Coordinates of C-alpha atoms and ligand atoms in Angstrom, one line a residue:
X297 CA 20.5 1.5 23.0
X298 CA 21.1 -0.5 26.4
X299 CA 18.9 -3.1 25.8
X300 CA 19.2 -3.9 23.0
X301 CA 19.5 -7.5 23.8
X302 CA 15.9 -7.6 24.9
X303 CA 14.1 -7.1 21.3
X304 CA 17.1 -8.5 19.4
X305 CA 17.0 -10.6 16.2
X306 CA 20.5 -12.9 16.4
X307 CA 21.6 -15.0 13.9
X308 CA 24.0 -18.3 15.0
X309 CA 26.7 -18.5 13.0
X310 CA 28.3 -22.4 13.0
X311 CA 31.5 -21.0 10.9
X312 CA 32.5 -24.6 9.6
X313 CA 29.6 -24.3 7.7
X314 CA 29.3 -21.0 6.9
X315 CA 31.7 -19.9 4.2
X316 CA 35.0 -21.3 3.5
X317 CA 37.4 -18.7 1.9
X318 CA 40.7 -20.8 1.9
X319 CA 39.2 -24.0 -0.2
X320 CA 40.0 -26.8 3.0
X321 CA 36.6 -27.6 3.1
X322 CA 35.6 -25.8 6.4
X323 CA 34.2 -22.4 6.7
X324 CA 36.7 -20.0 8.3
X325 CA 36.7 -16.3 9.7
X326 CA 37.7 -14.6 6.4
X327 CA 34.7 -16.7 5.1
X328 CA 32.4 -15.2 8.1
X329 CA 33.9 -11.7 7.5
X330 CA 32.5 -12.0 3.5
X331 CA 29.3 -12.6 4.5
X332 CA 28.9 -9.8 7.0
X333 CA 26.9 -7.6 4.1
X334 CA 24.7 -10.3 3.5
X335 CA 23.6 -10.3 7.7
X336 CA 23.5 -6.7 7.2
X337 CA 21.1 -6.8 4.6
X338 CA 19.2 -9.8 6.0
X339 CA 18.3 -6.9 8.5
X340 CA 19.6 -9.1 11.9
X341 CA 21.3 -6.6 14.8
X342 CA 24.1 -9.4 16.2
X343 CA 25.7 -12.7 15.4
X344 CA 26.4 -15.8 17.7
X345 CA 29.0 -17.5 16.4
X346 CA 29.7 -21.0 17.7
X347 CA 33.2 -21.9 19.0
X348 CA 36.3 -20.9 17.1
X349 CA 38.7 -21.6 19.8
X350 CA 41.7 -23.9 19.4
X351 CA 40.2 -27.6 19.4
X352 CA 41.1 -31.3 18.7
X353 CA 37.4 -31.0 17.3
X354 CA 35.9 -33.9 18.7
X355 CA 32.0 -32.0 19.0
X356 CA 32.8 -29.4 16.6
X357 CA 34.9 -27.2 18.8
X358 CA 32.8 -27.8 22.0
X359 CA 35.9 -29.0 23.2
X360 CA 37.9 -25.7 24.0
X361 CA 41.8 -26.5 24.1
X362 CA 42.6 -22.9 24.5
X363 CA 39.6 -19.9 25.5
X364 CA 42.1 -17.4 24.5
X365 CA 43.0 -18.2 21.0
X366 CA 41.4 -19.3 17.3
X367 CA 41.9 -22.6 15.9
X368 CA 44.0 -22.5 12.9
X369 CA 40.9 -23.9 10.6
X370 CA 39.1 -20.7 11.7
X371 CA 42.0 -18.5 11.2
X372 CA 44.2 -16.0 13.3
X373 CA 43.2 -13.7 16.7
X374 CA 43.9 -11.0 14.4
X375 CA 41.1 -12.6 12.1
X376 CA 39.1 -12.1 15.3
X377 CA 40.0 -9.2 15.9
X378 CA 39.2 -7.9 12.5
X379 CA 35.6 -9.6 12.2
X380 CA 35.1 -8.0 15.5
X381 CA 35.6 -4.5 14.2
X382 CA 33.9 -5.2 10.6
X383 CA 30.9 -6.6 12.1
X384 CA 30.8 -3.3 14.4
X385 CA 31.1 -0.9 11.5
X386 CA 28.2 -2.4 9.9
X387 CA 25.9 -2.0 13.0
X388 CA 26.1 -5.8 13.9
X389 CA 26.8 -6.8 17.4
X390 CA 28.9 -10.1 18.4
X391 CA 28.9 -12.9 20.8
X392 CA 30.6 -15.8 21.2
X393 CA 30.3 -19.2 22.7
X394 CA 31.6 -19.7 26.5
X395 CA 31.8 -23.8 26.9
X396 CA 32.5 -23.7 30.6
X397 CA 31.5 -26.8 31.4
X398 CA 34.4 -29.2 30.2
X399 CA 37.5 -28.5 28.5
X400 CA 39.0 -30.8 25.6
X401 CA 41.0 -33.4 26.7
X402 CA 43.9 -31.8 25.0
X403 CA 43.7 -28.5 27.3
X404 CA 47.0 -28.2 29.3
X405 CA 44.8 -28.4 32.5
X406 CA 43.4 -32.4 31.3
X407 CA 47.1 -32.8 30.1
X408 CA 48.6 -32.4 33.3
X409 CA 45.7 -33.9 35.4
X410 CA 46.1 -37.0 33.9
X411 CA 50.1 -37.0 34.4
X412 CA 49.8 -36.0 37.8
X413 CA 48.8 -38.5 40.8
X414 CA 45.5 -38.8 42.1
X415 CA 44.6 -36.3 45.3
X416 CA 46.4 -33.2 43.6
X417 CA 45.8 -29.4 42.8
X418 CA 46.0 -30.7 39.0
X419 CA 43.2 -33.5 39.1
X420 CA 41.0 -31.4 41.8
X421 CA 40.2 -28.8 38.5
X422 CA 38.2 -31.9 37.3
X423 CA 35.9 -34.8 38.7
X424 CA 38.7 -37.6 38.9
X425 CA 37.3 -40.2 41.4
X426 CA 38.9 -43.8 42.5
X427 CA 36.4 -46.6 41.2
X428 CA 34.3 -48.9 43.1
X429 CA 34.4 -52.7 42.9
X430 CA 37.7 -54.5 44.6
X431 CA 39.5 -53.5 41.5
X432 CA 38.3 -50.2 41.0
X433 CA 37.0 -51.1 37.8
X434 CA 33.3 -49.8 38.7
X435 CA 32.3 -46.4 37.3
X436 CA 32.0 -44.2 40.5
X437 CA 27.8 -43.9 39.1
X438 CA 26.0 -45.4 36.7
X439 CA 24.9 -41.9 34.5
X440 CA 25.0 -41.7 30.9
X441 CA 26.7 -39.3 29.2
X442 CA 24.1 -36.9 27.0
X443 CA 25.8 -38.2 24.0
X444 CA 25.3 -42.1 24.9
X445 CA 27.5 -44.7 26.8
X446 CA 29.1 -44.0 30.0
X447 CA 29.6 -40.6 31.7
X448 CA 32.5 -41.9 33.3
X449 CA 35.9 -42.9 32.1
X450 CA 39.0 -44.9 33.3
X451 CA 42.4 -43.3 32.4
X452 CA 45.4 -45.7 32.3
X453 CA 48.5 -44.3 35.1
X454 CA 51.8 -43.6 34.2
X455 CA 52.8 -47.0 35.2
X456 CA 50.1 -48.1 32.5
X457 CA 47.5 -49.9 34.9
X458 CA 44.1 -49.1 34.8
X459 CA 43.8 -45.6 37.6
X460 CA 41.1 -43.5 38.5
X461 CA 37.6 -42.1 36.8
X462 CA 37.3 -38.9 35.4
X463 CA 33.4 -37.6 34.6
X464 CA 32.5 -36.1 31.2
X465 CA 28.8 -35.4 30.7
X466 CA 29.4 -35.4 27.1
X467 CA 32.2 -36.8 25.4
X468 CA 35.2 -38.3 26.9
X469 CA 37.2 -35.9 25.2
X470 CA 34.9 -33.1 27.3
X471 CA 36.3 -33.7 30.4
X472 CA 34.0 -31.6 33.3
X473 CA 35.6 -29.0 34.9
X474 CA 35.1 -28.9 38.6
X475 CA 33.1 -25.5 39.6
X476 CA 34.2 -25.4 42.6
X477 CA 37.7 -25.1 42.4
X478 CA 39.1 -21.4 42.8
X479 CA 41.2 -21.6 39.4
X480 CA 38.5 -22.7 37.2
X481 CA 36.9 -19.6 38.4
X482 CA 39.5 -17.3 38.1
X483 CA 40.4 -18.9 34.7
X484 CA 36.6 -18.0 33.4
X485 CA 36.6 -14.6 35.0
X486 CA 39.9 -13.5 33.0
X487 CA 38.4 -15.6 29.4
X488 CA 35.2 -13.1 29.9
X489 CA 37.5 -10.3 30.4
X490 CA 40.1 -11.5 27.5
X491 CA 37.5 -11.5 24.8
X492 CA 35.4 -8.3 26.2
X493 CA 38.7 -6.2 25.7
X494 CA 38.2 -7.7 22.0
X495 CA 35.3 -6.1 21.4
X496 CA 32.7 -8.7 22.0
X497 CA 28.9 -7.8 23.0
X498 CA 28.0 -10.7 24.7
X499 CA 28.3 -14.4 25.3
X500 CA 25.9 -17.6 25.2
X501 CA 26.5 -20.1 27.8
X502 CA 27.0 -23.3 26.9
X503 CA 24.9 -25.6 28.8
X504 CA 24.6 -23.1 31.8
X505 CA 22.9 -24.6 34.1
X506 CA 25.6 -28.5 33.9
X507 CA 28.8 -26.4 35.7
X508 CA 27.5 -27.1 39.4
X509 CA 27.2 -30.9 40.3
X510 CA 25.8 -32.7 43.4
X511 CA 28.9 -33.6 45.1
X512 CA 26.8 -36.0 47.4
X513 CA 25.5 -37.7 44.5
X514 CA 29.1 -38.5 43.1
X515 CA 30.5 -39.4 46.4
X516 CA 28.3 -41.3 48.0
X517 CA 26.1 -42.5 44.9
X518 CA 24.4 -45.3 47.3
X519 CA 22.9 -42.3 49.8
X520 CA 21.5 -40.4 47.5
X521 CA 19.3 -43.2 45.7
X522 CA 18.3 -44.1 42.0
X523 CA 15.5 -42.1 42.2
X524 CA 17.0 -38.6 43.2
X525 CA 17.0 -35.7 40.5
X526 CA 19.4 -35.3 37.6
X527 CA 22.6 -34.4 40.3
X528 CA 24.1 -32.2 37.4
X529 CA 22.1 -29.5 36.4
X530 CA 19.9 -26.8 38.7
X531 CA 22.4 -26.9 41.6
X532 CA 22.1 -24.1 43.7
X533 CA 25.9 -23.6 43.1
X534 CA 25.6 -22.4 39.4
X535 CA 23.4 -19.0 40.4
X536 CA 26.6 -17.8 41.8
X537 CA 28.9 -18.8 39.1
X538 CA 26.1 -16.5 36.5
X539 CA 26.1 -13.8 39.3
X540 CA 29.9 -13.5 39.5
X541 CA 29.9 -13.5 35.6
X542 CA 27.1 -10.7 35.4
X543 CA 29.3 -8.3 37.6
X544 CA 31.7 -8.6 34.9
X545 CA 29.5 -8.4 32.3
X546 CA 27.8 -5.1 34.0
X547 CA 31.4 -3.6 34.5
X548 CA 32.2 -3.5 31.1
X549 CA 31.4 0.2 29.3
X550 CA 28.8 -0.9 27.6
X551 CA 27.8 -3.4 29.9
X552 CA 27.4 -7.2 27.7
X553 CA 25.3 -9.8 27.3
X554 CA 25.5 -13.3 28.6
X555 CA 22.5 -15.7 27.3
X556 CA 22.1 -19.2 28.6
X557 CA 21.7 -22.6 26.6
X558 CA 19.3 -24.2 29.8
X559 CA 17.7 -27.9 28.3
X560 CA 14.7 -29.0 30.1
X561 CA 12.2 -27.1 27.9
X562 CA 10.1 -25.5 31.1
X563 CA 10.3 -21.7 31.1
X564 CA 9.8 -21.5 34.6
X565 CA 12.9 -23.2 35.4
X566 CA 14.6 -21.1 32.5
X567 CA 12.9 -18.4 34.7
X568 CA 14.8 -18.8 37.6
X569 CA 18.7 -18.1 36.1
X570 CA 17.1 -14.9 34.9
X571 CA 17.3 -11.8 37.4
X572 CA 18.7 -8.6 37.1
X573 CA 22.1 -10.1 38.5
X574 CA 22.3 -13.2 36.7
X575 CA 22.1 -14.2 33.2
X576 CA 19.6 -11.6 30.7
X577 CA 18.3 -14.5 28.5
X578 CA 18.1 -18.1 28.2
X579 CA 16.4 -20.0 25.0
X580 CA 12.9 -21.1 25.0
X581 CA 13.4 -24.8 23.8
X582 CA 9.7 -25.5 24.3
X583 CA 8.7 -22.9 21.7
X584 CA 11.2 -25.2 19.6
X585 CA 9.4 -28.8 20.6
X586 CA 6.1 -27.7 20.1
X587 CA 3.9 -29.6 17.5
X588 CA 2.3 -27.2 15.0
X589 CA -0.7 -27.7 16.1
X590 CA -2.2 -24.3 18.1
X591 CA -3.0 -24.8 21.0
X592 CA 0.3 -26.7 21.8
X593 CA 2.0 -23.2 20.5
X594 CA -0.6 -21.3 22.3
X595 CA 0.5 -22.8 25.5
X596 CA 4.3 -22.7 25.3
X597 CA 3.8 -19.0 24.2
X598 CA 2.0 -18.4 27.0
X599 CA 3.8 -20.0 30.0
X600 CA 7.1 -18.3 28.3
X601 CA 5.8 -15.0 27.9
X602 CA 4.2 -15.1 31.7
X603 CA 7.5 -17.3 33.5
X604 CA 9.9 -14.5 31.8
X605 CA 7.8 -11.5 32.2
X606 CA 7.4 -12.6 36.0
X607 CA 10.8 -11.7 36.1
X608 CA 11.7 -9.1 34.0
X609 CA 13.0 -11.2 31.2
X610 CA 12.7 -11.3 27.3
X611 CA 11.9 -14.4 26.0
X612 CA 14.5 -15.8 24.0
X613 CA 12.6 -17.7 21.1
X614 CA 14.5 -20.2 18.8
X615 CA 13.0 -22.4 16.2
X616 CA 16.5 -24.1 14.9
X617 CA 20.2 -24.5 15.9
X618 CA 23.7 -26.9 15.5
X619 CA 21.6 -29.5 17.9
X620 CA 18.3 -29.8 16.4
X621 CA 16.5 -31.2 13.3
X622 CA 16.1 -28.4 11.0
X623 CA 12.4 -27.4 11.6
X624 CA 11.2 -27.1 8.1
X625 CA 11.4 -31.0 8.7
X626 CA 10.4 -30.7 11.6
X627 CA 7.2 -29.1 10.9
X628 CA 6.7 -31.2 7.3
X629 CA 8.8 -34.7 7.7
X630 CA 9.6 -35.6 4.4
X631 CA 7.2 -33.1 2.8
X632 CA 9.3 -30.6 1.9
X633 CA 6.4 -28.3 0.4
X634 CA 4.5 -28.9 3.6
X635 CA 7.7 -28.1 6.4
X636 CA 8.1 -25.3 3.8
X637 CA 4.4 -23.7 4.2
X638 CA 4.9 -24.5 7.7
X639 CA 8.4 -22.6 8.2
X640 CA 7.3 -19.8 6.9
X641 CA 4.6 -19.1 9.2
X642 CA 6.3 -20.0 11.9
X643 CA 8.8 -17.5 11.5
X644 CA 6.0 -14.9 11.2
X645 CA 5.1 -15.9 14.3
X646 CA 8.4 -15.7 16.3
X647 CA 9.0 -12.4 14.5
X648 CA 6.0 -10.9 15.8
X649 CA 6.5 -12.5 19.0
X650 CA 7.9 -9.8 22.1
X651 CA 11.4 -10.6 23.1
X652 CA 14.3 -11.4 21.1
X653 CA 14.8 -14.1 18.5
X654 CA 17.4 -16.4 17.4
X655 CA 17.8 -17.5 13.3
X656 CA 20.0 -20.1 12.6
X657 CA 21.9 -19.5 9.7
X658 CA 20.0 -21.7 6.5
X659 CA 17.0 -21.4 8.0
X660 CA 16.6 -18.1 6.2
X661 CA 16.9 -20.1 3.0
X662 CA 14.3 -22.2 3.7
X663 CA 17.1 -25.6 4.4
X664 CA 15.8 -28.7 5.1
X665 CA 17.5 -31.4 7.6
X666 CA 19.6 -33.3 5.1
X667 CA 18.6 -37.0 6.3
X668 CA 20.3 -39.1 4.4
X669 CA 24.1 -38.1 5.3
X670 CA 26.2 -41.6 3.7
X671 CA 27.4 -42.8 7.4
X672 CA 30.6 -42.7 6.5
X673 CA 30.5 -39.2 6.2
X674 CA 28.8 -38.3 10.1
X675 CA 31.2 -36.5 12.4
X676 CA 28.7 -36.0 15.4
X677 CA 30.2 -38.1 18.4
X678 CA 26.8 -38.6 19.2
X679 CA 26.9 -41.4 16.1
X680 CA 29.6 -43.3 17.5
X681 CA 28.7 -43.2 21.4
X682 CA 25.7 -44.2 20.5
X683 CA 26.5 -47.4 19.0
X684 CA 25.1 -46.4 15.7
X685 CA 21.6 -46.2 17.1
X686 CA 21.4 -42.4 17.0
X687 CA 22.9 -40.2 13.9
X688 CA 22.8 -37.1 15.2
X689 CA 23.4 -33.7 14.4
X690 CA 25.2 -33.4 11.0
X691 CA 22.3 -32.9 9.4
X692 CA 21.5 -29.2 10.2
X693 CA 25.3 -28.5 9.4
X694 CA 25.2 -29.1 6.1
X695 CA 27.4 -26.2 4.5
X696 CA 25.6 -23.6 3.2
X697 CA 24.6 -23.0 -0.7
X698 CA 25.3 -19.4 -1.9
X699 CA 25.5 -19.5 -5.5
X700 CA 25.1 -21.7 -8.8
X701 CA 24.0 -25.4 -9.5
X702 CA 26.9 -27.0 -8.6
X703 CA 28.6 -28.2 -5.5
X704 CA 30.1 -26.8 -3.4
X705 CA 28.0 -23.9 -4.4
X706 CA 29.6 -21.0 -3.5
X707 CA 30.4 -22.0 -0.5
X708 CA 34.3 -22.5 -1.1
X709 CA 36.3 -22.0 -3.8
X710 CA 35.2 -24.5 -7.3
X711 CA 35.8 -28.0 -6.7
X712 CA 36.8 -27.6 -2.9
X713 CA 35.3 -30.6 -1.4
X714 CA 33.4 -29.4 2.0
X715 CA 33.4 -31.3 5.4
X716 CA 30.2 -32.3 5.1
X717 CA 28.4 -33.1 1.7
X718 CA 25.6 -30.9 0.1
X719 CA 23.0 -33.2 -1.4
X720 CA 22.3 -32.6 -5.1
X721 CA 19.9 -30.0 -5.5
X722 CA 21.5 -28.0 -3.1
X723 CA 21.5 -25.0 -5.7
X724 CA 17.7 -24.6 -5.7
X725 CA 18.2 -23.0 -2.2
X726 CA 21.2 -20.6 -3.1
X727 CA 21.0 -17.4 -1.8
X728 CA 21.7 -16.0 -4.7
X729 CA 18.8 -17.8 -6.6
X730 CA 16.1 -16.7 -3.7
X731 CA 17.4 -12.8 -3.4
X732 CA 15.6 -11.7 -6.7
X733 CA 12.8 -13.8 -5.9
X734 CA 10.0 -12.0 -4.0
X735 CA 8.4 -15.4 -2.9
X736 CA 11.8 -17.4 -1.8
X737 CA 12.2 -17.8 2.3
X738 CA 15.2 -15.3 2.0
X739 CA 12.4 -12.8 0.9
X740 CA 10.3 -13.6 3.2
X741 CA 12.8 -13.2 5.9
X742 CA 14.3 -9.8 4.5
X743 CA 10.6 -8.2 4.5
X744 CA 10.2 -9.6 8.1
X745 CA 13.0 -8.2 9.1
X746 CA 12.8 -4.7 8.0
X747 CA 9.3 -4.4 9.3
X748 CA 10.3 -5.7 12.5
X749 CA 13.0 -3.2 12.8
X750 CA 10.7 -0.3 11.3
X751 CA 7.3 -0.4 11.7
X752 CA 5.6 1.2 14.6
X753 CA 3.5 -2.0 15.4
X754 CA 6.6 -3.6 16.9
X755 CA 7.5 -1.2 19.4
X756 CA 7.1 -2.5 23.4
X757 CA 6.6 -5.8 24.4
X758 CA 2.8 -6.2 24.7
X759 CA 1.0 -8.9 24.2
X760 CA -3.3 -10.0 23.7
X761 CA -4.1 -13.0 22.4
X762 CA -7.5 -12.4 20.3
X763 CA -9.9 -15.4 19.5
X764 CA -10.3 -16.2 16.1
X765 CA -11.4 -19.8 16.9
X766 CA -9.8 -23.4 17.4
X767 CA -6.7 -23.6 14.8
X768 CA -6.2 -20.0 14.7
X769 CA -3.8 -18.4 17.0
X770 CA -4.1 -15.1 16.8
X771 CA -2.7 -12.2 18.8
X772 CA -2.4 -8.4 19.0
X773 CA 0.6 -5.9 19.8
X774 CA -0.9 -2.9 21.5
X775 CA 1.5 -0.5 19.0
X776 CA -0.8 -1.6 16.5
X777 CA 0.4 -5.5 14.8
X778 CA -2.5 -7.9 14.9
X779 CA -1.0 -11.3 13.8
X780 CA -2.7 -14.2 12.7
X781 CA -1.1 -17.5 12.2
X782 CA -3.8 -20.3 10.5
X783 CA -3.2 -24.6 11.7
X784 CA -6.8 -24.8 11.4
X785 CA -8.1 -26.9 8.7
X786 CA -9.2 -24.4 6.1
X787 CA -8.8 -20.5 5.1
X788 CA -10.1 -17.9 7.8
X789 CA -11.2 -14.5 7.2
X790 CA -8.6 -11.5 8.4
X791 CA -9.2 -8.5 10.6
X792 CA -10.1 -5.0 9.0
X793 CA -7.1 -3.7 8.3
X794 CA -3.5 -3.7 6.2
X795 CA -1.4 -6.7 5.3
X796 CA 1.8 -5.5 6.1
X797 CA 3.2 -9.3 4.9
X798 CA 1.2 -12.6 4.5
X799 CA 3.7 -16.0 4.5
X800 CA 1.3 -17.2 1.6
X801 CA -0.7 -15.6 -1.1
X802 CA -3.9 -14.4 -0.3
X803 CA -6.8 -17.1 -0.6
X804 CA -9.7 -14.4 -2.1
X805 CA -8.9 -12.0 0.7
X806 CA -8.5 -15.1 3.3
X807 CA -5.6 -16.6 4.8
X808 CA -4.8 -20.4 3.8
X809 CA -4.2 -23.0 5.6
X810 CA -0.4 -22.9 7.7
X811 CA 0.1 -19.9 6.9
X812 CA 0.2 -16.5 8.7
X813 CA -0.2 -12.7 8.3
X814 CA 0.7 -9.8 9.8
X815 CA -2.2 -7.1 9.9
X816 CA -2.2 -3.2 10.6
X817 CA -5.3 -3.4 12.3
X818 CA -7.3 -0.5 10.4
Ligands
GLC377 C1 25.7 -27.8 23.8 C2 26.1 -27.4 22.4 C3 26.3 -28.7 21.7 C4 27.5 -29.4 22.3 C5 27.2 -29.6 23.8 C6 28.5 -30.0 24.6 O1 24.5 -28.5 23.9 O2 25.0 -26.7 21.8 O3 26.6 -28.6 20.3 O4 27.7 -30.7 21.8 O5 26.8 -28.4 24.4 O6 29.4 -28.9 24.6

């Protein structure tokens, strides 16, 4: 089917935390490749899986040494290759991550930049400027990195004084890439065509719409004025680079898939890097920052499904990924039976929703954000730039619990130790513990998925919301899905018709309290 990518369910595989075949503690390819029944069966139609590429590792392998190869941790291009064609015969489609942005510091491009003099072809592939002050010892601007401190660094010259300033939005061992230099853009053109030839359906863009920056507002810092927009994301610039990247994508038989990862949580702005010769999806983050409360999600639902369907677009609905607090915490803080309730119904409302959806892997086991990580144990960089203040992200990477009571459970080889450490308890969310249960999340997300993929109700993207008073959100798919989704304060009575599935039991014949049903209408 062409568009497939438009009613999609994908689920993100982060493989350091996935499986881990050879016992090192981090999940691997052969790991990813075991697992490839239980997507099947899960009932998703692709995978993301986050970078594998060759990396020092300094944001998880958001800093790319080399596009065209797999880090050793990960395993071997013919691993790649392999998963590639496994995933395939199973009816599973594949993207990968494209981190265009910045390299790592340890590419061969940053290598030679920084052993080459200022002013030359090597340095012009990144942002190297002189600094300001009568020393130069004055960051060319005063913006922060997104992962705290500085966006600006000072490299030391070959004679071992202090030289110029090189930008990095995110880590300094992410140097940014400069967009408008002819290589970088050949060198991304020939990575989309590299990994195509491989096999792979599709890519997500990381952070899309950073690559173009305001050269104005880097040069001449003083003209432009503190109060001037963000200089590094929206440019006008980056619509090209997505244009140039779709004719690639659309010159591939089958033509594949490029999704951006826009912040900003407005679908409107997502809106604009959709069109037919740009990118085909970007993520709905505000669907992801609503409060559970319904008319919050009633009104991120609605401006998505009316900024995307203005142009054309499938929303692209996420409720977890690598960057965010898992949302069963989200949704309950440290109530685990509440976030629990809560997750569940939310997930019977992205199902139901038009457009495709994005599962991040755990969340189908119902995994909480794992808050109290010993500090000694955080690897996020955003824990260190941050001066402490911020812990960020380990806490939805938490390796994943498969089988048995005991750590790792299943998810390397017995007494492996894994990156990260699985609290105690861990077990009671095992995949194998949930699959025979008919109430577990895994269930719940199996059932989902099958009727999603089979029942009639689903078909076309339509779209009614139908009042069932304040608290209740409740809308209707014109193929015949009426779906009802309960934050008021007490049970509500259902339409005539079927339950086809109910993320709660029944209440007398009335749906509880943060829960949610879908109904044949009869
Ligand atoms: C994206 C990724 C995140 C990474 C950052 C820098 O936001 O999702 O994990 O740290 O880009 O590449």
């Amino acid at each position: 089917m062409s568009d497939w990518w438009r009613h999609a369910v994908v689920y993100q595989v982060y493989p350091r935390s996935f499986v881990d075949s050879d016992g090192d503690g981090v999940g691997d390819i052969a790991g990813i490749r075991s697992r490839l029944p239980y997507l099947r069966d899960l009932g998703v139609d692709a995978i993301w899986i986050t970078p594998w590429y060759p990396s020092p590792m300094a944001d998880g392998g958001y800093d790319v040494a080399d596009y065209r190869d797999v880090d050793p941790l990960f395993g071997t291009l013919a691993d790649a290759d392999t998963l590639i064609g496994d995933a395939h015969a199973l009816g599973l489609r594949v993207l990968l991550d494209l981190v265009p942005n910045h390299t790592s510091s340890a590419h061969p491009w940053f290598v030679e930049a920084l052993a080459s003099p200022p002013g030359s072809r090597a340095r012009a592939r990144y942002w190297f400027r002189d600094g300001g002050g009568p020393d130069g010892s004055v960051a060319p601007t005063d913006h922060r990195s997104v992962f705290g401190g500085p966006c600006w660094t000072r490299v030391v010259g070959a004679d071992g004084r202090p030289g110029q300033w090189y930008l990095h939005l995110f880590a300094p061992e992410q140097p940014d890439l400069c967009w408008d230099d002819p290589d970088v853009l050949a060198e991304f053109d020939d990575v989309l065509r590299f990994w195509f030839a491989r096999g792979v359906d599709g890519f997500r863009i990381d952070v899309a719409d950073m690559l173009v920056k305001d050269r104005a507002a880097i040069d001449t810092p003083e003209l432009v004025g503190p109060d001037a927009p963000y200089p590094f994301s929206d440019q006008p610039g980056v619509f090209e680079i997505h244009r140039r990247w779709r004719r690639i994508a659309d010159a591939q038989d089958p033509p594949r898939v490029l999704v951006g990862e826009i912040h900003g949580a407005r679908p409107e702005r997502d809106a604009r890097y959709l069109h037919p010769d740009g990118l085909h999806g970007a993520f709905d983050f505000a669907f992801l920052r609503s409060a559970w409360r319904a008319a919050d999600l009633r009104q991120v639902v609605s401006d998505a499904l009316d900024a995307f369907g203005a142009v054309g677009a499938a929303p692209t609905w996420v409720l977890s990924n690598h960057d965010e607090t898992r949302h069963v915490t989200r949704y309950g803080g440290d109530d685990l039976a509440l976030g629990t309730r809560r997750a569940r119904a939310a997930a019977l409302l992205m199902l139901a929703l038009p457009g495709v959806a994005y599962l991040y892997q755990g969340e189908e086991l119902g995994l909480p954000e794992v808050t109290d990580l010993p500090d000694a144990a955080l690897r996020d960089p955003v824990w260190e730039r941050s001066g402490h203040t911020r812990r960020g992200r380990d806490g939805c990477r938490v390796p994943l619990p498969w089988t048995g009571q005991v750590a790792p459970y299943g998810f390397g080889p017995a007494e492996s130790e894994p990156w990260l450490p699985q609290p105690p308890g861990w077990g009671g969310f095992a995949a194998d513990r949930q699959a025979p249960d008919p109430a577990s999340m895994l269930s719940l997300y199996r059932t989902a998925l099958a009727l999603r993929r089979t029942d009639p109700g689903f078909a076309g993207e339509s779209f009614a919301w139908r009042d069932m008073g304040p608290g209740v959100l409740s809308f209707e798919r014109d193929a015949g899905l009426w779906v009802i989704v309960n934050l008021s304060a007490a049970a509500v009575a259902l339409p005539i018709g079927d339950v086809l599935l109910a993320s709660a039991p029944l209440d007398d014949g009335r749906l509880p309290v943060d829960a949610a049903a879908w109904i044949r209408p009869g």
